[in-house]
Coordinates of C-alpha atoms (C1' of nucleotides) in Angstrom, one line a residue:
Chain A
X1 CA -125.6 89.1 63.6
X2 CA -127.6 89.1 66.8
X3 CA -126.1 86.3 68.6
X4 CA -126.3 85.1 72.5
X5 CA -123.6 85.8 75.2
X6 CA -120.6 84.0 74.9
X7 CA -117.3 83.9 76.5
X8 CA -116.0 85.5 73.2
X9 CA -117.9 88.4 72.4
X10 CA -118.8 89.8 69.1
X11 CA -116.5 93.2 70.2
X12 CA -113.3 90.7 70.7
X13 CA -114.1 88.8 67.4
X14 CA -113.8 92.3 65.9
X15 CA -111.4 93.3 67.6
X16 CA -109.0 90.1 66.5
X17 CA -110.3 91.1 62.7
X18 CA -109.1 94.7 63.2
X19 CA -105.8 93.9 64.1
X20 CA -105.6 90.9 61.0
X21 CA -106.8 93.7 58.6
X22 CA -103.8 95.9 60.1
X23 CA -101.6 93.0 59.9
X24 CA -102.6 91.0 56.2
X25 CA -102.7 94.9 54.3
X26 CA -99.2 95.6 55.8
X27 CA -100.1 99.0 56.8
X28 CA -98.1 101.0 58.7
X29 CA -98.1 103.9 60.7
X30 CA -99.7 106.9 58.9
X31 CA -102.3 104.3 57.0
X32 CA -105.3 105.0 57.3
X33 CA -108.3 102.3 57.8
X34 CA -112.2 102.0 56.7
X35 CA -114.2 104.1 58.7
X36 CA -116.7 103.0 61.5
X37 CA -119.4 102.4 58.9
X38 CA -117.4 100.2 56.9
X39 CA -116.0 98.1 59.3
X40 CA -119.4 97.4 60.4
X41 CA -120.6 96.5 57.4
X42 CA -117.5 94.5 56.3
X43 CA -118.0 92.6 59.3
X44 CA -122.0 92.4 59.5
X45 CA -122.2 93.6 63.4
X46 CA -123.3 97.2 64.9
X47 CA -121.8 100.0 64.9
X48 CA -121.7 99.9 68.5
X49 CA -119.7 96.9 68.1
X50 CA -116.9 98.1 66.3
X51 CA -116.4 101.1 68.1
X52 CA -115.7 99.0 71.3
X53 CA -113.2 97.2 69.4
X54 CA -111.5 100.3 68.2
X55 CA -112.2 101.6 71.2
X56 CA -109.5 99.3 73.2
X57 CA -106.7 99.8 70.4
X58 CA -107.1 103.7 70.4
X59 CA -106.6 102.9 74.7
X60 CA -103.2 100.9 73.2
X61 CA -102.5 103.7 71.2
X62 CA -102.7 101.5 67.9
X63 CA -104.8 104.1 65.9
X64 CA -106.4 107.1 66.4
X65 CA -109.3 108.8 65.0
X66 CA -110.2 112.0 64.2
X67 CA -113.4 113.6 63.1
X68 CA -114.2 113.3 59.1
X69 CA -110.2 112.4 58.8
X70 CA -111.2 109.0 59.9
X71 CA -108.9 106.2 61.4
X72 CA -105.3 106.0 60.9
X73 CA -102.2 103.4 62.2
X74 CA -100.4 104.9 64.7
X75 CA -97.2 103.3 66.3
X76 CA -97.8 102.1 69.6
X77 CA -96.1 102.9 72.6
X78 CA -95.5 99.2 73.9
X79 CA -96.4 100.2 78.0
X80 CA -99.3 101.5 77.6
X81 CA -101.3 98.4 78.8
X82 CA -98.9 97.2 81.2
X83 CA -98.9 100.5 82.9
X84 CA -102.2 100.8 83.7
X85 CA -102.2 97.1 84.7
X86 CA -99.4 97.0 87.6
X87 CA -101.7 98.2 90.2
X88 CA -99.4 96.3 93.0
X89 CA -102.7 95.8 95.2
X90 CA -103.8 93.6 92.3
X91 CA -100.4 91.3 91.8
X92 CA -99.9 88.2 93.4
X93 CA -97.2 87.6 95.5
X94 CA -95.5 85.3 92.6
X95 CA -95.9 88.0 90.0
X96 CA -94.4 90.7 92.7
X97 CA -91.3 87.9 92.7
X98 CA -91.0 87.7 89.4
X99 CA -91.0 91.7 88.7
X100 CA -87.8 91.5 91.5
X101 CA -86.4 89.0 89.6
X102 CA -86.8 91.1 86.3
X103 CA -85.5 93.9 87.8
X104 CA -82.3 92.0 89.4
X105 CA -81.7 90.3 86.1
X106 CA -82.5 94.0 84.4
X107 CA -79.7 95.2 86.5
X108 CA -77.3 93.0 86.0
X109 CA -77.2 92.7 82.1
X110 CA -77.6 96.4 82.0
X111 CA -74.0 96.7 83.0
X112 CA -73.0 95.4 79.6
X113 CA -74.2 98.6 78.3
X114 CA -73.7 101.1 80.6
X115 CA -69.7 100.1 80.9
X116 CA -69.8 99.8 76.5
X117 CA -71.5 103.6 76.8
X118 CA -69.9 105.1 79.9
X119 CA -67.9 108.3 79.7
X120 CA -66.0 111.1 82.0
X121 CA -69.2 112.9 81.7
X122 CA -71.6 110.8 82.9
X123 CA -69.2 109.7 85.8
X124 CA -68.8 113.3 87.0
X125 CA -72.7 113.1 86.8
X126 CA -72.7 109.6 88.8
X127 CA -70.2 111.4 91.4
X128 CA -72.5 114.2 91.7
X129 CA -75.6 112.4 92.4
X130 CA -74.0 109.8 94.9
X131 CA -71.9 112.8 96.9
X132 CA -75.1 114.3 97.8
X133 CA -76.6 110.9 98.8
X134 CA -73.5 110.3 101.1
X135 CA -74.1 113.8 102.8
X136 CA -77.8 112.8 103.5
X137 CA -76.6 109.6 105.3
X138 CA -77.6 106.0 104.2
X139 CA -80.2 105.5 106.5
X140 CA -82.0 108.8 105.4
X141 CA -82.1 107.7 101.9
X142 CA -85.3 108.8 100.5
X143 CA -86.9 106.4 97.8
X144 CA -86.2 108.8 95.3
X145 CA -82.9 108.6 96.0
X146 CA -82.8 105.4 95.4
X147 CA -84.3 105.6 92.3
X148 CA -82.6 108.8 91.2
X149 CA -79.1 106.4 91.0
X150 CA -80.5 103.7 89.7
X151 CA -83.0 105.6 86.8
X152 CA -79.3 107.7 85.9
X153 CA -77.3 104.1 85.3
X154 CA -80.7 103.0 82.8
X155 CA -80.0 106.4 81.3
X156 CA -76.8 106.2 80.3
X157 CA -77.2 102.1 79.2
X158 CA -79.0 104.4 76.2
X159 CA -82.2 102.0 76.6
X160 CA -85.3 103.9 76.6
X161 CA -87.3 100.9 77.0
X162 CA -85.8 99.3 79.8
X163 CA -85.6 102.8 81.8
X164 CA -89.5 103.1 81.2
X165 CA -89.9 100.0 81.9
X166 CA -88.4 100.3 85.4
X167 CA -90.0 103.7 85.7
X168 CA -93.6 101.4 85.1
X169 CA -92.2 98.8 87.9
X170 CA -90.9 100.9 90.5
X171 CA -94.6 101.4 92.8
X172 CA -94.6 97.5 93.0
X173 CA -90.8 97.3 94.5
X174 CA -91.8 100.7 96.7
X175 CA -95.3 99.0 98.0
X176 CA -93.9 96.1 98.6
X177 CA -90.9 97.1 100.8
X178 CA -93.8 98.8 102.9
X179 CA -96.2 95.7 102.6
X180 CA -93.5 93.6 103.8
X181 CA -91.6 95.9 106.0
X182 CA -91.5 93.0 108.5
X183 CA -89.6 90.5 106.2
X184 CA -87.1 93.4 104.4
X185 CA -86.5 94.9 107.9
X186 CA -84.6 92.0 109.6
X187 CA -82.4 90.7 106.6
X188 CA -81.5 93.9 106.3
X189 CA -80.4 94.5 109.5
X190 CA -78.8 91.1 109.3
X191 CA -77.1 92.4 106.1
X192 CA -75.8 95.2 108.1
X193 CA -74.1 93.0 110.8
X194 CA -72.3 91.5 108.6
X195 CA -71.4 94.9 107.1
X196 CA -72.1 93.7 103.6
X197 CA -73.5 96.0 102.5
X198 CA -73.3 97.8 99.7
X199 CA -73.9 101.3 98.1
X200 CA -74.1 103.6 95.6
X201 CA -70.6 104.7 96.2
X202 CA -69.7 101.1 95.7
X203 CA -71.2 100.6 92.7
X204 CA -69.7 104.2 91.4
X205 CA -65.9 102.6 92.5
X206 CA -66.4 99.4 89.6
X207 CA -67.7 101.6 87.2
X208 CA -64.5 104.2 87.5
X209 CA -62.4 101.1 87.5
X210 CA -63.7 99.8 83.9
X211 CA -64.5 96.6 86.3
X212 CA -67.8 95.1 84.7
X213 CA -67.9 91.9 86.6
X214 CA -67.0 93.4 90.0
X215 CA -70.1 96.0 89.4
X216 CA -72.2 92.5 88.7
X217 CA -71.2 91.1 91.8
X218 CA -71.5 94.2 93.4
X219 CA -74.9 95.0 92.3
X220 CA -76.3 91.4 93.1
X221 CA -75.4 92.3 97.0
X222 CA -76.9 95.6 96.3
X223 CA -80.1 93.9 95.5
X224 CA -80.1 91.3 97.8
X225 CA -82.4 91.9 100.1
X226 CA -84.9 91.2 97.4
X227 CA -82.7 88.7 96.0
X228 CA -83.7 86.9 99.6
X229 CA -87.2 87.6 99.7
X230 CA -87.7 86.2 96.1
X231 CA -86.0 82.9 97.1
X232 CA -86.8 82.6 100.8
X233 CA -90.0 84.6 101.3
X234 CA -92.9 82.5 102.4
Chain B
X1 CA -123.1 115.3 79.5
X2 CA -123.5 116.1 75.9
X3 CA -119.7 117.7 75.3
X4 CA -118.5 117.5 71.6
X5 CA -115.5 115.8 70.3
X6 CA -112.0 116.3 72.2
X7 CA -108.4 115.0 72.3
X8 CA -109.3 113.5 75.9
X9 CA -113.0 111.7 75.1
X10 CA -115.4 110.8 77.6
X11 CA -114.4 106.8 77.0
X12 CA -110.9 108.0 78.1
X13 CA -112.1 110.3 81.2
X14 CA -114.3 106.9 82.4
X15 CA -111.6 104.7 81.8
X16 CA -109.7 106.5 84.4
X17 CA -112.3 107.1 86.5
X18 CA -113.1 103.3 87.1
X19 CA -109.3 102.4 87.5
X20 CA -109.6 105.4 90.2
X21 CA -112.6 103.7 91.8
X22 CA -111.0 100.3 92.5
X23 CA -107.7 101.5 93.7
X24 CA -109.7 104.3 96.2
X25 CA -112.0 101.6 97.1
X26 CA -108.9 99.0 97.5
X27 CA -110.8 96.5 95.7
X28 CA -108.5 93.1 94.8
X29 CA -109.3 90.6 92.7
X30 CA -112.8 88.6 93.3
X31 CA -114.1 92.3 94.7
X32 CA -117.3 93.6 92.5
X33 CA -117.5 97.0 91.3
X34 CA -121.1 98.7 90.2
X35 CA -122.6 97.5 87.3
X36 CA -122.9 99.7 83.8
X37 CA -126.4 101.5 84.8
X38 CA -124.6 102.3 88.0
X39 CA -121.4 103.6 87.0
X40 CA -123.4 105.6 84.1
X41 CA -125.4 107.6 86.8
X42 CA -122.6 108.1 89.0
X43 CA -120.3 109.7 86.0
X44 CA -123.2 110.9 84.4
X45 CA -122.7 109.7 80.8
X46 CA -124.4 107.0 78.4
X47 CA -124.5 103.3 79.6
X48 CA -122.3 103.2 75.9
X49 CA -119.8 105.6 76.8
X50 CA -119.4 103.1 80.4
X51 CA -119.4 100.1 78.0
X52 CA -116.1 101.1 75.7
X53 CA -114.4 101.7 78.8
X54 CA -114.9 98.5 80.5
X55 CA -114.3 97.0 77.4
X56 CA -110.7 98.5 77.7
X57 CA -110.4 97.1 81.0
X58 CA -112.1 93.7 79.9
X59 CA -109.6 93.4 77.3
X60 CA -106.6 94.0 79.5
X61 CA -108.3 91.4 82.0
X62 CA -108.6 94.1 85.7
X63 CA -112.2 93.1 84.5
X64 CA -114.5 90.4 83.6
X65 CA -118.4 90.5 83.5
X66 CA -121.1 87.9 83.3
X67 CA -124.5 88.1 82.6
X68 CA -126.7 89.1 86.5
X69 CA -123.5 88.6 88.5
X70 CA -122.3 91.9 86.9
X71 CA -118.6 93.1 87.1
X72 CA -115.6 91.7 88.8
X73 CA -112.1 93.0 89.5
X74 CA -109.5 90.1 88.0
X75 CA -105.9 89.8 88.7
X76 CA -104.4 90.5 84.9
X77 CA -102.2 88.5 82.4
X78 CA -99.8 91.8 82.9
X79 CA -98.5 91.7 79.0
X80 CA -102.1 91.3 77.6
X81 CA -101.3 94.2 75.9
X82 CA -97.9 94.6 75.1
X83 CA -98.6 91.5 72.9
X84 CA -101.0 92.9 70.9
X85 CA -99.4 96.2 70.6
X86 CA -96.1 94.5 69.4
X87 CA -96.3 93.8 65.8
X88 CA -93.1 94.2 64.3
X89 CA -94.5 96.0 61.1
X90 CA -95.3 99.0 63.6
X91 CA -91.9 99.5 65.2
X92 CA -89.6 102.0 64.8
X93 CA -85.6 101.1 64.3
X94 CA -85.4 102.7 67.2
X95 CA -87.9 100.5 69.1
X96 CA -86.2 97.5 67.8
X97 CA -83.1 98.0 68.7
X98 CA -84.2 98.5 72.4
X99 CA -86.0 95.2 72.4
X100 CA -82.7 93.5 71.4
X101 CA -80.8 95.5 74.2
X102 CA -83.5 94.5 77.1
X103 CA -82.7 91.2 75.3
X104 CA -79.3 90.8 75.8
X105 CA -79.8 92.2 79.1
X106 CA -81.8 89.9 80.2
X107 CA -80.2 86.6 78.4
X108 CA -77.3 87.9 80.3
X109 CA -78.8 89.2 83.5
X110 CA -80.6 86.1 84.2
X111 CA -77.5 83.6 84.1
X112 CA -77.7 84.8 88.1
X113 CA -81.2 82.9 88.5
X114 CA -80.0 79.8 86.1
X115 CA -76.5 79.3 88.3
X116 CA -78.8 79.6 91.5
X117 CA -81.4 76.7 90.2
X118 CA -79.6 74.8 87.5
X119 CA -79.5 70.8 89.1
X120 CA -78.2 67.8 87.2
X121 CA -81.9 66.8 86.3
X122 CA -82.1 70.1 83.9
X123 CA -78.2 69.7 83.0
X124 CA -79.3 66.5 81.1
X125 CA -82.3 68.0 79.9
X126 CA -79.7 70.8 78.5
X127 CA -77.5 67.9 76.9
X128 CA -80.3 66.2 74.8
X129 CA -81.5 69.7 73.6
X130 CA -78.0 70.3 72.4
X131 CA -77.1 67.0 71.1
X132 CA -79.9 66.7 69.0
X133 CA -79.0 70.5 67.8
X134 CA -75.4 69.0 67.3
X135 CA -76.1 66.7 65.1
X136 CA -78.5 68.7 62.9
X137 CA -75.4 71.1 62.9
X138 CA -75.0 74.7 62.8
X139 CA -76.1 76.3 59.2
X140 CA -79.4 73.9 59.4
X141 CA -80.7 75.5 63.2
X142 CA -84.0 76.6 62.3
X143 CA -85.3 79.8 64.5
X144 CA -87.4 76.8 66.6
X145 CA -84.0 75.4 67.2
X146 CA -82.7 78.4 68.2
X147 CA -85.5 79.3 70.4
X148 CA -85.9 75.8 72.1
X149 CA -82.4 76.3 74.0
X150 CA -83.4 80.0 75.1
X151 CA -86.8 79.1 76.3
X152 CA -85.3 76.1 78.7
X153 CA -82.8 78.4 80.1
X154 CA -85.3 80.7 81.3
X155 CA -87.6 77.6 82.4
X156 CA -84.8 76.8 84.6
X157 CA -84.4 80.3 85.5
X158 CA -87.9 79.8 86.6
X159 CA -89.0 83.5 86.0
X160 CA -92.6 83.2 84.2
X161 CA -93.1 86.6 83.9
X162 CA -89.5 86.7 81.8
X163 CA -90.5 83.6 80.0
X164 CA -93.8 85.4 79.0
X165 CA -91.9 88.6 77.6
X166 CA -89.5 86.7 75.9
X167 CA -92.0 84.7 73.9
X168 CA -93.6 87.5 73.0
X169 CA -90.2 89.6 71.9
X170 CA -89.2 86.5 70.2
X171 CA -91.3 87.8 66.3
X172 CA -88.8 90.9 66.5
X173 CA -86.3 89.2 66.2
X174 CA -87.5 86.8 63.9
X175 CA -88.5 89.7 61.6
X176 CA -85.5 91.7 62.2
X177 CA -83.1 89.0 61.0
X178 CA -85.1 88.5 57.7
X179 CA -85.5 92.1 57.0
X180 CA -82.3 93.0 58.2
X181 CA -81.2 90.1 56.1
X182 CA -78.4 92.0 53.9
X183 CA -76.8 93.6 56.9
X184 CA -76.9 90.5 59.7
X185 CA -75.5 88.2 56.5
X186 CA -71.8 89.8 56.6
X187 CA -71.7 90.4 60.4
X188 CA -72.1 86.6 60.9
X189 CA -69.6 85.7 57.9
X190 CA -67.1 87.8 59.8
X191 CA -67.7 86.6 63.1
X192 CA -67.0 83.2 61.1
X193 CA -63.9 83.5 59.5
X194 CA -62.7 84.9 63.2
X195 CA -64.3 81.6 64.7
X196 CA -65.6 83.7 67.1
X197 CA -69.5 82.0 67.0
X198 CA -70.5 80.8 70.5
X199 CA -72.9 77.8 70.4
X200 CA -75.6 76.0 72.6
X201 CA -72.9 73.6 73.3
X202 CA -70.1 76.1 74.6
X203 CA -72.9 78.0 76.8
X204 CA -73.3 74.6 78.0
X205 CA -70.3 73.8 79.1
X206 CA -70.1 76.9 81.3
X207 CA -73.2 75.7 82.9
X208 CA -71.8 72.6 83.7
X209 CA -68.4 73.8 85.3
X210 CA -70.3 76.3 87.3
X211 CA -68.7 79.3 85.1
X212 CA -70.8 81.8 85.7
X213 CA -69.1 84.9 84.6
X214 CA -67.7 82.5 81.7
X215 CA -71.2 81.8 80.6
X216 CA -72.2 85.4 80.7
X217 CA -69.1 86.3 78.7
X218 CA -70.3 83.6 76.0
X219 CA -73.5 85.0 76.1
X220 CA -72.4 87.9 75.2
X221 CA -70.8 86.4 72.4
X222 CA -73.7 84.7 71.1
X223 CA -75.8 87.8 70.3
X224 CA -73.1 89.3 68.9
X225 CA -74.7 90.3 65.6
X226 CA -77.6 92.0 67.9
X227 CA -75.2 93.5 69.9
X228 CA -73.6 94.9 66.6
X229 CA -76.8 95.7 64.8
X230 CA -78.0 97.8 68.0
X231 CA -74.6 100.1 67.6
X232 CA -73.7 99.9 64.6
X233 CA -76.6 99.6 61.8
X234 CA -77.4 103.1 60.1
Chain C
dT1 C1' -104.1 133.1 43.0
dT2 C1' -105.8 133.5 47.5
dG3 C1' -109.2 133.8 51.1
dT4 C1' -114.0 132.7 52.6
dT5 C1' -118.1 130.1 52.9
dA6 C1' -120.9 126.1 52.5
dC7 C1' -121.4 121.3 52.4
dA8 C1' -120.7 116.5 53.3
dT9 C1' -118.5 113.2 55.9
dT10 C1' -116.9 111.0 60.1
dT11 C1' -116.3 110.5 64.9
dG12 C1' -118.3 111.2 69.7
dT13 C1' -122.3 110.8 72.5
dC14 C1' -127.0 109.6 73.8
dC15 C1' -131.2 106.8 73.7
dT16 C1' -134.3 102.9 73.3
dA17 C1' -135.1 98.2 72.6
dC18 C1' -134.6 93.4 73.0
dA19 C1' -132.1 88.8 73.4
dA20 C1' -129.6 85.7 76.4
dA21 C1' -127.9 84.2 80.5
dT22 C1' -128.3 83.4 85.3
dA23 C1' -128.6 84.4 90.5
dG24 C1' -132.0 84.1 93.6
dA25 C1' -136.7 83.5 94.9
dA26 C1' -140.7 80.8 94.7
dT27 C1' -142.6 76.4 94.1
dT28 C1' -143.0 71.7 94.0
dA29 C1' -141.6 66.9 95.0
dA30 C1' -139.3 63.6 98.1
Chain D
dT1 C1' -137.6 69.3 106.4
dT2 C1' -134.9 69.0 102.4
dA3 C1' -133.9 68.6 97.6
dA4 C1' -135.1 69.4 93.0
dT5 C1' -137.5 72.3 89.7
dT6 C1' -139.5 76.4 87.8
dC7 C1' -140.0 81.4 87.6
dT8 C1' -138.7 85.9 87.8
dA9 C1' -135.9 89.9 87.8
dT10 C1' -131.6 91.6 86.8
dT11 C1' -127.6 92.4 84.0
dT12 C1' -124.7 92.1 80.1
dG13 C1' -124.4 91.8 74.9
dT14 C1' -126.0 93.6 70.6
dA15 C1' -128.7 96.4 67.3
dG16 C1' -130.1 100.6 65.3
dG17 C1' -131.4 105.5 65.1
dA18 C1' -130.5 110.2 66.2
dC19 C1' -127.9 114.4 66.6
dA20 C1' -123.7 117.4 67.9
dA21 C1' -119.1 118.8 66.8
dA22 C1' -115.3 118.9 64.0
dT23 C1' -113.1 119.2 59.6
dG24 C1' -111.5 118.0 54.7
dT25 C1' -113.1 119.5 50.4
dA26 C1' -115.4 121.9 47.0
dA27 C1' -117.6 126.0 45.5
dC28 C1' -117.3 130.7 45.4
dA29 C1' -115.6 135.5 45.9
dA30 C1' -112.0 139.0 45.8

DNA sequence: TTGTTACATTTGTCCTACAAATAGAATTAA
DNA sequence: TTAATTCTATTTGTAGGACAAATGTAACAA
């Protein structure tokens, strides 16, 4: 099969047939598949070929492959791609919007979980984290503080995937509040004014109270300054 | 560079290095990077070793190449690869169950974008959605049925990227009712007898009143049997 | 039975060669 | 001079062969 350029190349097409072999023999992970060889005979393309195919689902962490052992299923971890893709210096500005948008709405209907899984613990945990950010000041707030509040509330929703998914988003929301410093700045001095502004130790108050829908509420303010630049940026 | 085999390869170690190279150089998308001859004498390995890592890349879409005009940074589909990677023959229980909680999370957290843009235009096309689901009645709702409703809300929610992920969730859950057939069965009869089922219509009607914290309460409702499953299953 | 050695298989890497496309230069036509 | 055409050099896509390194397996020894 010595064909042309095309837009589909022979190492997609193989690819595609890969992941339909995976997929029509049911195999799961611990399976193992036809070596190199076979595959390139089975499919009537190079060698070369197939090892570019197996190549990008070794990179997704859909097999692996080890000397003389050969190839076996392995189960993914689902980020993989998407992590090494969210270089923020490569987003548009709609995508940036639409990862704030994920990560308000990500917010939000966390609360469902974290007030079904909330205990005494975990709010002498919440207490400890958000004293120490009161003694530092709010205006000295590092963006790991930030983050360290906000990646403890994902923790104790109990979702693994959503915290590493926020974990994976977390450079775009930090490079953009940088890249846009002269947008953020103003409405949040504007937000300030208005002394509606709110904090961790607001968010901390709803949570001891058993109050879900107050900690909604509360968190939408506490997001709003991107909130506004989704809607109004532009 | 001759090295034998390894648990990091030199596809890997290439890989890296050209995602290094465009984020030092700040390349965006349009930018070209150095072709495969080039990159192969800067990292000093085979042009084939260059090609299964730009094949990675090509695959994810940072890349695309064409014939003389060589190599050019792209801005990427950004779940390229979760959707291949999520085949739900390959997840764990585990795995599952978090993709239902980031869905509820997000059926729930994104009420706050739907309330914001909902206008009478995408009421109505809410209503003939719903009637027609009406009158094919409950028990006969095929999962296109099912996913017809969801999919406008977050059209209207008008978060593409959320749209995107929940398309591609959407076989998970597919799968997870069918093979979790004998244990979503009972959970559903129960819910029932209790007439405790939330439908299209009710959500509706919170949309039209302007209930948001209703509508998210009705939500919540509606994946009840995912919300169980997630807790309580094993 | 257990430990060692040798062998065969399979992945990882390198190299060379050529086909196909095409951007850009050279050439020709208007 | 400008526009259309042809040529050429470059670059990606594919093929196939070679060898190194790792390692499961079988043969062998204690």
């Amino acid at each position: 099969m010595k064909t042309g350029l095309s837009t589909t190349t022979l190492a997609d097409q193989v690819e595609e047939k890969i992941i339909e072999y995976i997929k029509e023999n049911h195999l799961v992970p611990g399976d193992s598949l036809p070596n190199e060889m076979q595959f390139s005979e089975m499919l009537g393309t190079s060698r070369n070929v197939v090892r570019e195919a197996l190549s990008r689902l070794r990179m997704l962490g859909l097999i692996q492959s080890r000397t003389k052992r050969g190839i076996v299923v392995t189960e993914p971890p689902l980020l993989n791609g998407f992590k090494k893709v969210l270089d923020p210096n490569l987003l548009s500005i709609k995508t940036i919007k639409e990862m704030m948008g994920m990560r308000i709405a990500l917010e939000i209907g966390i609360a469902e979980f974290l007030f079904a899984n909330i205990t005494e613990k975990k709010i002498e945990e919440l207490e400890q984290i958000v004293s120490r950010q009161q003694a530092i000041g709010i205006n000295n707030l590092s963006v790991e503080d930030e983050m360290i509040f906000h990646t403890k509330i994902y923790e104790i929703a109990g979702n693994d995937f959503i915290l590493q998914f926020n974990r994976i988003m977390h450079p775009v929301f930090e490079f953009s509040k940088q890249n846009y410093e002269s947008y953020f700045q103003p409405v949040n001095e504007k937000l300030n004014e208005k002394g509606d502004i709110i904090q961790h130790t607001d968010l901390l108050r709803f949570i001891k109270n058993s109050d879900k829908e107050g900690y909604q509420k509360a968190m939408q303010k506490h997001l709003k300054p991107y909130w506004e630049f989704l809607y109004n940026y532009d």
